[in-house]
Tab-separated table of N, CA, C and O in Angstrom:
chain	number	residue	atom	x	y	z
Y	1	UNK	N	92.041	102.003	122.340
Y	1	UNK	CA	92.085	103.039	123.329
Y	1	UNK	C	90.688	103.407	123.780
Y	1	UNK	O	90.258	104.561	123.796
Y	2	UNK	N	89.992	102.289	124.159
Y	2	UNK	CA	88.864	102.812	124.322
Y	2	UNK	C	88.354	102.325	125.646
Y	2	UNK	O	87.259	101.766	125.711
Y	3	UNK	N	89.149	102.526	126.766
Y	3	UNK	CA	89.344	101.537	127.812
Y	3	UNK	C	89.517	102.839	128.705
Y	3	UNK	O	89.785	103.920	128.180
Y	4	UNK	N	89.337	102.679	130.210
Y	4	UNK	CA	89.118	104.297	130.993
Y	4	UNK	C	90.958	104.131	131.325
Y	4	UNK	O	91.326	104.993	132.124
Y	5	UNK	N	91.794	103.443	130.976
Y	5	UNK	CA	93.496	103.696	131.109
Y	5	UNK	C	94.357	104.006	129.222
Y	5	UNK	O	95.552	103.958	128.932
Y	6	UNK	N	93.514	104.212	128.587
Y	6	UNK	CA	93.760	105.284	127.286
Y	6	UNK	C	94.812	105.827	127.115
Y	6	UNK	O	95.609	105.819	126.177
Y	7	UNK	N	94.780	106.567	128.583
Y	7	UNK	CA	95.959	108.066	127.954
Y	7	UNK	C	97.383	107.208	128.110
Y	7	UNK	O	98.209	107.420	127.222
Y	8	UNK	N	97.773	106.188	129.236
Y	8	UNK	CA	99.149	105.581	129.455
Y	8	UNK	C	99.583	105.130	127.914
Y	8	UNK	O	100.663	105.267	127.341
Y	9	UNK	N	98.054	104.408	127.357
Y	9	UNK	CA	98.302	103.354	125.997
Y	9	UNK	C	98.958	104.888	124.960
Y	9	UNK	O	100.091	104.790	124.490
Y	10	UNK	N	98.348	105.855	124.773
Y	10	UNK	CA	98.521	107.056	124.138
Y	10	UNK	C	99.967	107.538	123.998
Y	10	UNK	O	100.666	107.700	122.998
Y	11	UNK	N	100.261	107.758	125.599
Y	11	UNK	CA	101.920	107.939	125.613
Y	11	UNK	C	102.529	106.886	125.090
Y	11	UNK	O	103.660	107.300	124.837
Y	12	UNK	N	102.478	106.031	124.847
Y	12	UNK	CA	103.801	104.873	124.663
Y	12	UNK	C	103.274	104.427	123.098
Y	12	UNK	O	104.181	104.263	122.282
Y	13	UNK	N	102.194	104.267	122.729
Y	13	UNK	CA	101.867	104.055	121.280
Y	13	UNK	C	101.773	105.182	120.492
Y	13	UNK	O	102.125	104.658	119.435
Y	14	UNK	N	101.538	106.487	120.167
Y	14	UNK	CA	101.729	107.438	119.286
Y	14	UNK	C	102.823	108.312	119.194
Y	14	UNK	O	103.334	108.643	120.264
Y	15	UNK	N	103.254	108.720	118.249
Y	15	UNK	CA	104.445	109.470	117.490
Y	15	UNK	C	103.579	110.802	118.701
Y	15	UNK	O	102.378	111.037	118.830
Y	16	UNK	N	104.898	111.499	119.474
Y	16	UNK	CA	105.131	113.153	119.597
Y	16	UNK	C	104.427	113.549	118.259
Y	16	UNK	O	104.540	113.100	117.119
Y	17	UNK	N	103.473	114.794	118.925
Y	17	UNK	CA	103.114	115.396	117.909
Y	17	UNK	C	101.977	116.151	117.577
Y	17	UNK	O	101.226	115.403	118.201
Y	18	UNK	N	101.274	116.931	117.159
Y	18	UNK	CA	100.365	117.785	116.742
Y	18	UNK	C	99.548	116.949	116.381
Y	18	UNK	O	98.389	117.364	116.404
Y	19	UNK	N	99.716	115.693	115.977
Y	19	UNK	CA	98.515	114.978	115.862
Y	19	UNK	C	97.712	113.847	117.048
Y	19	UNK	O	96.592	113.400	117.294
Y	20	UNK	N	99.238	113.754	117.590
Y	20	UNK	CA	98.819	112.884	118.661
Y	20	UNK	C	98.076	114.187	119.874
Y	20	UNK	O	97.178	113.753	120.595
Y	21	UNK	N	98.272	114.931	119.958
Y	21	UNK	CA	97.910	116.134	120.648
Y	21	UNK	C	96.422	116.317	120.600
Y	21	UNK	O	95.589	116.524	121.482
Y	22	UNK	N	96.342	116.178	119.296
Y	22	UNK	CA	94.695	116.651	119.011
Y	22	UNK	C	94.030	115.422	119.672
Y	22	UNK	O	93.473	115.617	120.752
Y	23	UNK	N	94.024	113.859	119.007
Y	23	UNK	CA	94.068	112.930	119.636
Y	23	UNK	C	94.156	113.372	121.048
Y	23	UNK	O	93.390	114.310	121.273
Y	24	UNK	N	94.570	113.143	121.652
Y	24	UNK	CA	94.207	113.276	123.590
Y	24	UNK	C	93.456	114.702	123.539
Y	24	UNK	O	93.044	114.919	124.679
Y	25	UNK	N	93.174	115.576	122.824
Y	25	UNK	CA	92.456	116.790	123.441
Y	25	UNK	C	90.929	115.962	122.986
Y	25	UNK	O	89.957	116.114	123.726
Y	26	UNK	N	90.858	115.426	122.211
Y	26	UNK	CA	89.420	114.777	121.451
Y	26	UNK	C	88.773	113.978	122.605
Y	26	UNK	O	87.677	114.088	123.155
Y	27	UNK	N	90.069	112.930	122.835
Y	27	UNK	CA	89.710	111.835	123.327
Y	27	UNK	C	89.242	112.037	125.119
Y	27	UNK	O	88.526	111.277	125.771
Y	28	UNK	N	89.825	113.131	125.520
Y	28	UNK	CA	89.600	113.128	127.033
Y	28	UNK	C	87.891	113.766	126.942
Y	28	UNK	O	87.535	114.129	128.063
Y	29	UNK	N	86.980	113.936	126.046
Y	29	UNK	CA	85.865	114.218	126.296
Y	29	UNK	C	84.582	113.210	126.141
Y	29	UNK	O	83.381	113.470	126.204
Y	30	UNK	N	85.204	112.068	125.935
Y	30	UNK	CA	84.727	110.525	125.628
Y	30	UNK	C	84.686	109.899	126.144
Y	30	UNK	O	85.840	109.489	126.261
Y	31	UNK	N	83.605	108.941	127.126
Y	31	UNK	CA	83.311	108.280	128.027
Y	31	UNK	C	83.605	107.234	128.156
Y	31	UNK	O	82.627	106.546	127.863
Y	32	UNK	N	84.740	106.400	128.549
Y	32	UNK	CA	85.063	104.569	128.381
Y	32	UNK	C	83.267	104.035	128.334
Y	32	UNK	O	82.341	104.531	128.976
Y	33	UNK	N	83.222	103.030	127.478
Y	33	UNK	CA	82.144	102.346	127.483
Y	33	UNK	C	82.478	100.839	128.048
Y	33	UNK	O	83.437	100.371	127.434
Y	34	UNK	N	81.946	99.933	129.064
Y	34	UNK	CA	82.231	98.504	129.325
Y	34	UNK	C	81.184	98.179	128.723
Y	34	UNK	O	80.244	98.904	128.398
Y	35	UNK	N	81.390	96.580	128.491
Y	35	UNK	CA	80.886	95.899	127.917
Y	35	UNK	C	80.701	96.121	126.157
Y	35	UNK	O	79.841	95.513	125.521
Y	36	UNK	N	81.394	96.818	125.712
Y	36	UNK	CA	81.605	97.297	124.637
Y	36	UNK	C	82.450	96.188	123.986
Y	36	UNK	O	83.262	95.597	124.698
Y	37	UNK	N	82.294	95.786	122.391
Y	37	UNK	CA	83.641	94.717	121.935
Y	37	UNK	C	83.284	95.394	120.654
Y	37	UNK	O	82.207	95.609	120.097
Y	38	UNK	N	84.919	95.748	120.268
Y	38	UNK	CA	84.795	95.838	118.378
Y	38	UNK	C	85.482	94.112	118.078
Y	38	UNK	O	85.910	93.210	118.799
Y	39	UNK	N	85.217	94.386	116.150
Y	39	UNK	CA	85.251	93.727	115.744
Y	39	UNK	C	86.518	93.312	115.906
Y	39	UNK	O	87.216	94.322	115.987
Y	40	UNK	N	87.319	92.118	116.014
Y	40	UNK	CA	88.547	91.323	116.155
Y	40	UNK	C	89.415	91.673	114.879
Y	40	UNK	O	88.728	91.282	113.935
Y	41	UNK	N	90.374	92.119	114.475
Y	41	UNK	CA	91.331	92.223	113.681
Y	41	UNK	C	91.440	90.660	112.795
Y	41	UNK	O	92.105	89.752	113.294
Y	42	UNK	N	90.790	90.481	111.577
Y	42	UNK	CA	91.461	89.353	110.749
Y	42	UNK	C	93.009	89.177	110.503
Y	42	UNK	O	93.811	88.278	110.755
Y	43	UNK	N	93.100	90.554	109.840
Y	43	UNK	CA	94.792	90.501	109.142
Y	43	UNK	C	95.206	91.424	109.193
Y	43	UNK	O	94.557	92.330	109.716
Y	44	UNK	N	96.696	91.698	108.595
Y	44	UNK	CA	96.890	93.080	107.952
Y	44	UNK	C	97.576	93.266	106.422
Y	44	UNK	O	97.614	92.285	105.680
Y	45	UNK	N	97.792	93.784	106.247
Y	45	UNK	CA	98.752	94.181	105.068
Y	45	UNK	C	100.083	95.231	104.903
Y	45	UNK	O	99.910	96.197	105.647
Y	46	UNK	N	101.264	95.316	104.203
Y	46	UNK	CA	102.318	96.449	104.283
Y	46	UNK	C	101.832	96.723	103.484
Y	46	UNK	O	101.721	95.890	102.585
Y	47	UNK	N	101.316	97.888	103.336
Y	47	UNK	CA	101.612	99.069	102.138
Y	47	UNK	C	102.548	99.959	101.318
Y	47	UNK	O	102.828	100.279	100.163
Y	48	UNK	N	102.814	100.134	102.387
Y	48	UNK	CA	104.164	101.011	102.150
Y	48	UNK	C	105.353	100.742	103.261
Y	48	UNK	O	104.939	100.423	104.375
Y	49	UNK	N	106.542	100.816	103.119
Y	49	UNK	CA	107.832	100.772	104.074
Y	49	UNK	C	108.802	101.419	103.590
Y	49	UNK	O	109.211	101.502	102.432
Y	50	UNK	N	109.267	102.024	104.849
Y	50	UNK	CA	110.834	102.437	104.677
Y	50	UNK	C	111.278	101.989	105.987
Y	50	UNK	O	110.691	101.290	106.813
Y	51	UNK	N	112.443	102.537	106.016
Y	51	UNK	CA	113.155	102.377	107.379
Y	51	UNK	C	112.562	103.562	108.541
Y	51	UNK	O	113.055	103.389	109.655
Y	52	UNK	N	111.838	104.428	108.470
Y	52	UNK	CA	110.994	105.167	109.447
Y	52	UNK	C	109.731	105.651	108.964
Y	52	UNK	O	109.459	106.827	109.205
Y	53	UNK	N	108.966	104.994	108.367
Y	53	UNK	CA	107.425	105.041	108.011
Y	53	UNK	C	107.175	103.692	107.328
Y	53	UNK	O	107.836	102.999	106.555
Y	54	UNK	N	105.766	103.562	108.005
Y	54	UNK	CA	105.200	102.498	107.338
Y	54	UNK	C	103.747	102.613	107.383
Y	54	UNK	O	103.093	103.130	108.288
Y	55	UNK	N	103.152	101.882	105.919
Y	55	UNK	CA	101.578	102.267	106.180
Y	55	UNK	C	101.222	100.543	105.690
Y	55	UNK	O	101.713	99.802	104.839
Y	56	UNK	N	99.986	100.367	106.831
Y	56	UNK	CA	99.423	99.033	107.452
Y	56	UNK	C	98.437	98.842	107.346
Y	56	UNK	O	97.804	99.018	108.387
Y	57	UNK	N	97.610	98.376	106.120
Y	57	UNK	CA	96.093	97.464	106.114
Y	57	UNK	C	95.991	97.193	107.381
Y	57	UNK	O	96.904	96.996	108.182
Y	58	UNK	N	94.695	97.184	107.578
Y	58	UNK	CA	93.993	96.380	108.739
Y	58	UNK	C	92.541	95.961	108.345
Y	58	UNK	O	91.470	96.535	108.147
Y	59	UNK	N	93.027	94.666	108.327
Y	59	UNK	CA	91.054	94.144	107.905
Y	59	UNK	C	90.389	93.846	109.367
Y	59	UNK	O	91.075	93.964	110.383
Y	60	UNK	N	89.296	93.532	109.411
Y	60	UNK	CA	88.433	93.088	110.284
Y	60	UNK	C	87.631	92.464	110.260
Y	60	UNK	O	87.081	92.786	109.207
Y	61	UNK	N	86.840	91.393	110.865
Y	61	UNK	CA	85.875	90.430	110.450
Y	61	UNK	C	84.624	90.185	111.287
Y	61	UNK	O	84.684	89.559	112.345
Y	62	UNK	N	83.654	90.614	110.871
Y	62	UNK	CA	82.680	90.813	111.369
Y	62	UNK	C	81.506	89.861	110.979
Y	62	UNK	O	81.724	88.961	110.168
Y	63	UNK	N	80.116	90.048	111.595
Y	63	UNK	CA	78.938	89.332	111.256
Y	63	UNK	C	78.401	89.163	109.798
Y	63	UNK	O	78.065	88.094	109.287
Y	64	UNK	N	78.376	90.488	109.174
Y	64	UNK	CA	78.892	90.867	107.934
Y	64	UNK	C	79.490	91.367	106.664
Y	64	UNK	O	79.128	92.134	105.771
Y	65	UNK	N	80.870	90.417	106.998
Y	65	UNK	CA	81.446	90.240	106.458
Y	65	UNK	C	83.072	90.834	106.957
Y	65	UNK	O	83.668	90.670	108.022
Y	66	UNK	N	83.427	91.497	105.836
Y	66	UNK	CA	84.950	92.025	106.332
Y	66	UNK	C	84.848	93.595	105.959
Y	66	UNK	O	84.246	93.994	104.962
Y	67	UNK	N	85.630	94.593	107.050
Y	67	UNK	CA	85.990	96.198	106.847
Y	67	UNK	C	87.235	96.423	107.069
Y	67	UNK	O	87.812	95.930	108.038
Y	68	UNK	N	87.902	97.308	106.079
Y	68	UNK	CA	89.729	97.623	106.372
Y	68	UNK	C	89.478	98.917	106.889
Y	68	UNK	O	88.495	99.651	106.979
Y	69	UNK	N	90.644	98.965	107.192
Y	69	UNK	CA	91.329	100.733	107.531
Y	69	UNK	C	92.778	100.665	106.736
Y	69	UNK	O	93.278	99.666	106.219
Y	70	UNK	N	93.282	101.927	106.780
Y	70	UNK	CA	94.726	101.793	106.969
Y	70	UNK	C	95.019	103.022	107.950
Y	70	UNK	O	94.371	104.041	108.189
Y	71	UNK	N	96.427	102.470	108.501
Y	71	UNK	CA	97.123	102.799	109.589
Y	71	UNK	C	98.916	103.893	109.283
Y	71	UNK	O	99.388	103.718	108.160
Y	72	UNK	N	99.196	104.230	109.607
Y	72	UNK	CA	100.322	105.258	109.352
Y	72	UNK	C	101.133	105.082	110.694
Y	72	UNK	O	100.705	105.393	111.805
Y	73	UNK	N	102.485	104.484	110.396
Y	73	UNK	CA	102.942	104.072	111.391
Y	73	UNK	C	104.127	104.740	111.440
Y	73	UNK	O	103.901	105.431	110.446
Y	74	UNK	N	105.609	105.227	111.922
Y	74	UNK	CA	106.490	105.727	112.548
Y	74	UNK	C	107.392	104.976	113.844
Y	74	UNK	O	107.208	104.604	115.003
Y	75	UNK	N	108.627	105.034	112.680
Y	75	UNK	CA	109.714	104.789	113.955
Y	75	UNK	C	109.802	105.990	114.907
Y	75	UNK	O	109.819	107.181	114.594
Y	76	UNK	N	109.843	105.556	115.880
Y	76	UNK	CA	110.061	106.939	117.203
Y	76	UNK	C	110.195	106.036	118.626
Y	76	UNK	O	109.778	104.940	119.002
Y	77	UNK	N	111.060	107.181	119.232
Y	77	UNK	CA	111.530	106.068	120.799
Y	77	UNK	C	112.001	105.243	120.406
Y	77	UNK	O	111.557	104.385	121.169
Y	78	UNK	N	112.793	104.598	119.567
Y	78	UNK	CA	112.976	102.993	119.596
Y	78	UNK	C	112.088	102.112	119.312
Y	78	UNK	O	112.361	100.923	119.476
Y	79	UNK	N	111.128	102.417	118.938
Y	79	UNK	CA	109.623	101.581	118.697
Y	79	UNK	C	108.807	102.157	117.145
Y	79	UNK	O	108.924	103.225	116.545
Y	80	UNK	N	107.999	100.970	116.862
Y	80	UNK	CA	106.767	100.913	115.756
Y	80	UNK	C	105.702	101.892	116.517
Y	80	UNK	O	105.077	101.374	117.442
Y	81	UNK	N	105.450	103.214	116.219
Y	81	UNK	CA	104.138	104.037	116.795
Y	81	UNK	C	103.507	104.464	115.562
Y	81	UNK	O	103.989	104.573	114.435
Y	82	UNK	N	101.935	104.760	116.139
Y	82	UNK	CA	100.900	105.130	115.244
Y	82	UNK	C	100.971	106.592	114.960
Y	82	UNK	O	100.674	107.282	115.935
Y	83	UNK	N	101.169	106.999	114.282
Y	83	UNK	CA	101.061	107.883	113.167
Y	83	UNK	C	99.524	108.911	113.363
Y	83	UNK	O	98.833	108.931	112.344
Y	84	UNK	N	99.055	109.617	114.403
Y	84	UNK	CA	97.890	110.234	114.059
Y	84	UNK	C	97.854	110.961	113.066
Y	84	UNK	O	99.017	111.333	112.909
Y	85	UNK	N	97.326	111.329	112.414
Y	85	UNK	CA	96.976	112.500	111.113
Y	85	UNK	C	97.035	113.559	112.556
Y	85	UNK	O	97.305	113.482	113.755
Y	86	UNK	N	96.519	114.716	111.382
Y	86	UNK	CA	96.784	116.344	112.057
Y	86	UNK	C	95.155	116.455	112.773
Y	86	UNK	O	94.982	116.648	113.977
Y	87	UNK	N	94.690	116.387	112.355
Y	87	UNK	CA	93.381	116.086	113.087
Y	87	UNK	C	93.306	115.332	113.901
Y	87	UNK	O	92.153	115.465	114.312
Y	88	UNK	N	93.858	114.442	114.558
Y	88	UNK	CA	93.756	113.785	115.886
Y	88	UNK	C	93.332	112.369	114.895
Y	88	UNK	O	93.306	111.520	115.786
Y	89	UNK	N	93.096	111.848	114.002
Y	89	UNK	CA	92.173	110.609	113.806
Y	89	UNK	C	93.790	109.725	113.433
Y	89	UNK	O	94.742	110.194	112.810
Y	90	UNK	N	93.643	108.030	114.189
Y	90	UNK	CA	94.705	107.280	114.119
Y	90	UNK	C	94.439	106.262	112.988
Y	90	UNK	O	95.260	105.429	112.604
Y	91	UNK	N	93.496	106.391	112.621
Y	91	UNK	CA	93.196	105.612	111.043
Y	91	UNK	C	92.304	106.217	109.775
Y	91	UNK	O	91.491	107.113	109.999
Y	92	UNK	N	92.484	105.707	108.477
Y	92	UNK	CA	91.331	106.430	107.408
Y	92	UNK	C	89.852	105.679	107.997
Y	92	UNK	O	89.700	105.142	109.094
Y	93	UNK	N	89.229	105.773	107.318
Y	93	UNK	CA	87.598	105.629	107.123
Y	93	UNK	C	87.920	104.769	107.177
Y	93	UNK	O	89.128	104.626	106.988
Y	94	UNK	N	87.019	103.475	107.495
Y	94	UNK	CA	87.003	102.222	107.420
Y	94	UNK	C	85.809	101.636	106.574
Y	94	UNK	O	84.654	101.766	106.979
Y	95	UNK	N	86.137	100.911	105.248
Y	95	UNK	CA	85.683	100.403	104.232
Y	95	UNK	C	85.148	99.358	103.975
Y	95	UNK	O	85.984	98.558	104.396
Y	96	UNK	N	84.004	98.541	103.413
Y	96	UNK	CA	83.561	97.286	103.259
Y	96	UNK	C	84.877	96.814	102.385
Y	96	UNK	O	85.540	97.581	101.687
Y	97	UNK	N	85.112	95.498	102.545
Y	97	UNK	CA	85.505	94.707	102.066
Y	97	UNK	C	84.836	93.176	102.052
Y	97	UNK	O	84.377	92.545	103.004
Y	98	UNK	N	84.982	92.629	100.039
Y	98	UNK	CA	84.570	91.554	99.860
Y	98	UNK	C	85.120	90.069	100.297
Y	98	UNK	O	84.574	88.986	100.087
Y	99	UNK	N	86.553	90.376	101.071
Y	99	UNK	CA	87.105	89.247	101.103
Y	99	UNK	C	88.274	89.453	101.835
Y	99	UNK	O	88.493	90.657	101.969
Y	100	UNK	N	89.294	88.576	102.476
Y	100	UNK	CA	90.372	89.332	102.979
Y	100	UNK	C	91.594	88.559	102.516
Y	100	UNK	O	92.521	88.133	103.205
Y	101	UNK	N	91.398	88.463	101.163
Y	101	UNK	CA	92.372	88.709	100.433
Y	101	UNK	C	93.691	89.846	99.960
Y	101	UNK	O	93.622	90.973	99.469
Y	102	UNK	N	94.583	89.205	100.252
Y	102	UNK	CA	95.726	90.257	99.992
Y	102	UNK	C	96.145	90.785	101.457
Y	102	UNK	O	96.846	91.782	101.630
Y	103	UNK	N	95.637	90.004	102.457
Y	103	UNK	CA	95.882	90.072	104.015
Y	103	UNK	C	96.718	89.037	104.468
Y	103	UNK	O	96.660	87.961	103.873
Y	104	UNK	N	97.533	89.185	105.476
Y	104	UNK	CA	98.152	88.089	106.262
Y	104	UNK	C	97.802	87.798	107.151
Y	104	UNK	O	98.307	88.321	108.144
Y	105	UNK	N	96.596	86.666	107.342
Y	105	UNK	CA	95.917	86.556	108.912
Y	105	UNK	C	96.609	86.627	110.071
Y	105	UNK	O	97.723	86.104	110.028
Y	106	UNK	N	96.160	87.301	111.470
Y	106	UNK	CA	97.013	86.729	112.527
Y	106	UNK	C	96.738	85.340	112.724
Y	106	UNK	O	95.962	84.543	112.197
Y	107	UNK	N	97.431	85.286	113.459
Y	107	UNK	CA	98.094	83.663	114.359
Y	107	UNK	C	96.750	82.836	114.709
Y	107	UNK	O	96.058	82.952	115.721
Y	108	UNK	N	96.580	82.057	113.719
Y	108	UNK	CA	95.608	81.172	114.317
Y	108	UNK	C	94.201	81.200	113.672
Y	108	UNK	O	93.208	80.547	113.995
Y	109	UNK	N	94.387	82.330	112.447
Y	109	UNK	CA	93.184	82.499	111.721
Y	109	UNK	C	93.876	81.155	110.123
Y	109	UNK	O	94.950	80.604	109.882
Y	110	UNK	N	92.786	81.182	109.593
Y	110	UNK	CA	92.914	80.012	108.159
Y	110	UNK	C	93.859	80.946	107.203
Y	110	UNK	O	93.871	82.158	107.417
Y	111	UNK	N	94.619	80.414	106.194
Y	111	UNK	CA	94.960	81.206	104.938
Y	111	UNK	C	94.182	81.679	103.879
Y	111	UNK	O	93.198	81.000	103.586
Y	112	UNK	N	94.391	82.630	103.282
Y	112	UNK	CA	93.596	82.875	102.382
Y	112	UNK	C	94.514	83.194	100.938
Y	112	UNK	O	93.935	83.468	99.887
């Protein structure tokens, strides 16, 4: 969401809610940057599941090396949506990692 069409991605990807709320009050004071690239998503991981919550590793792979997050996800609408916390933030801290082990690469990355 870091693109100057944000808020459309906002409505249709986050859970209704006090968190997604804070999220767009945060985010409308933040300038799209071009030419900007984050790091490419390696893998992910399930953490946790039920039938209306789920929490989602996300590694990343960078110059050096690899960083996770995790993600908090929600059935809502008929759809997989992100989960903001109450504070507006759509992921934890994001962490070094030694390896991306215990990940399921996407499509087209090697196994590990």
């Amino acid at each position: 969401m870091s693109t100057a069409d944000w808020k459309p991605v906002a409505n249709r990807q986050l859970v209704p809610g006090s968190g997604k709320d804070q999220f767009v009050f945060q985010r409308q004071f933040v300038q799209a940057v071009s030419g900007y690239s984050l790091s490419p998503y390696y893998g992910f991981s399930v953490n946790g599941y039920s039938k209306k919550e789920a929490t989602v590793g996300m590694i990343m792979e960078s110059s050096g090396g690899y960083a996770s997050t995790t993600v908090r996800m929600k059935w809502a609408e008929g759809d997989w949506k992100i989960d903001p916390s109450g504070d507006g933030e759509l992921f934890t801290p994001v962490s070094t990692e030694a390896s991306p082990v215990g990940y399921v690469p996407w499509g087209g990355k090697g196994g590990v």
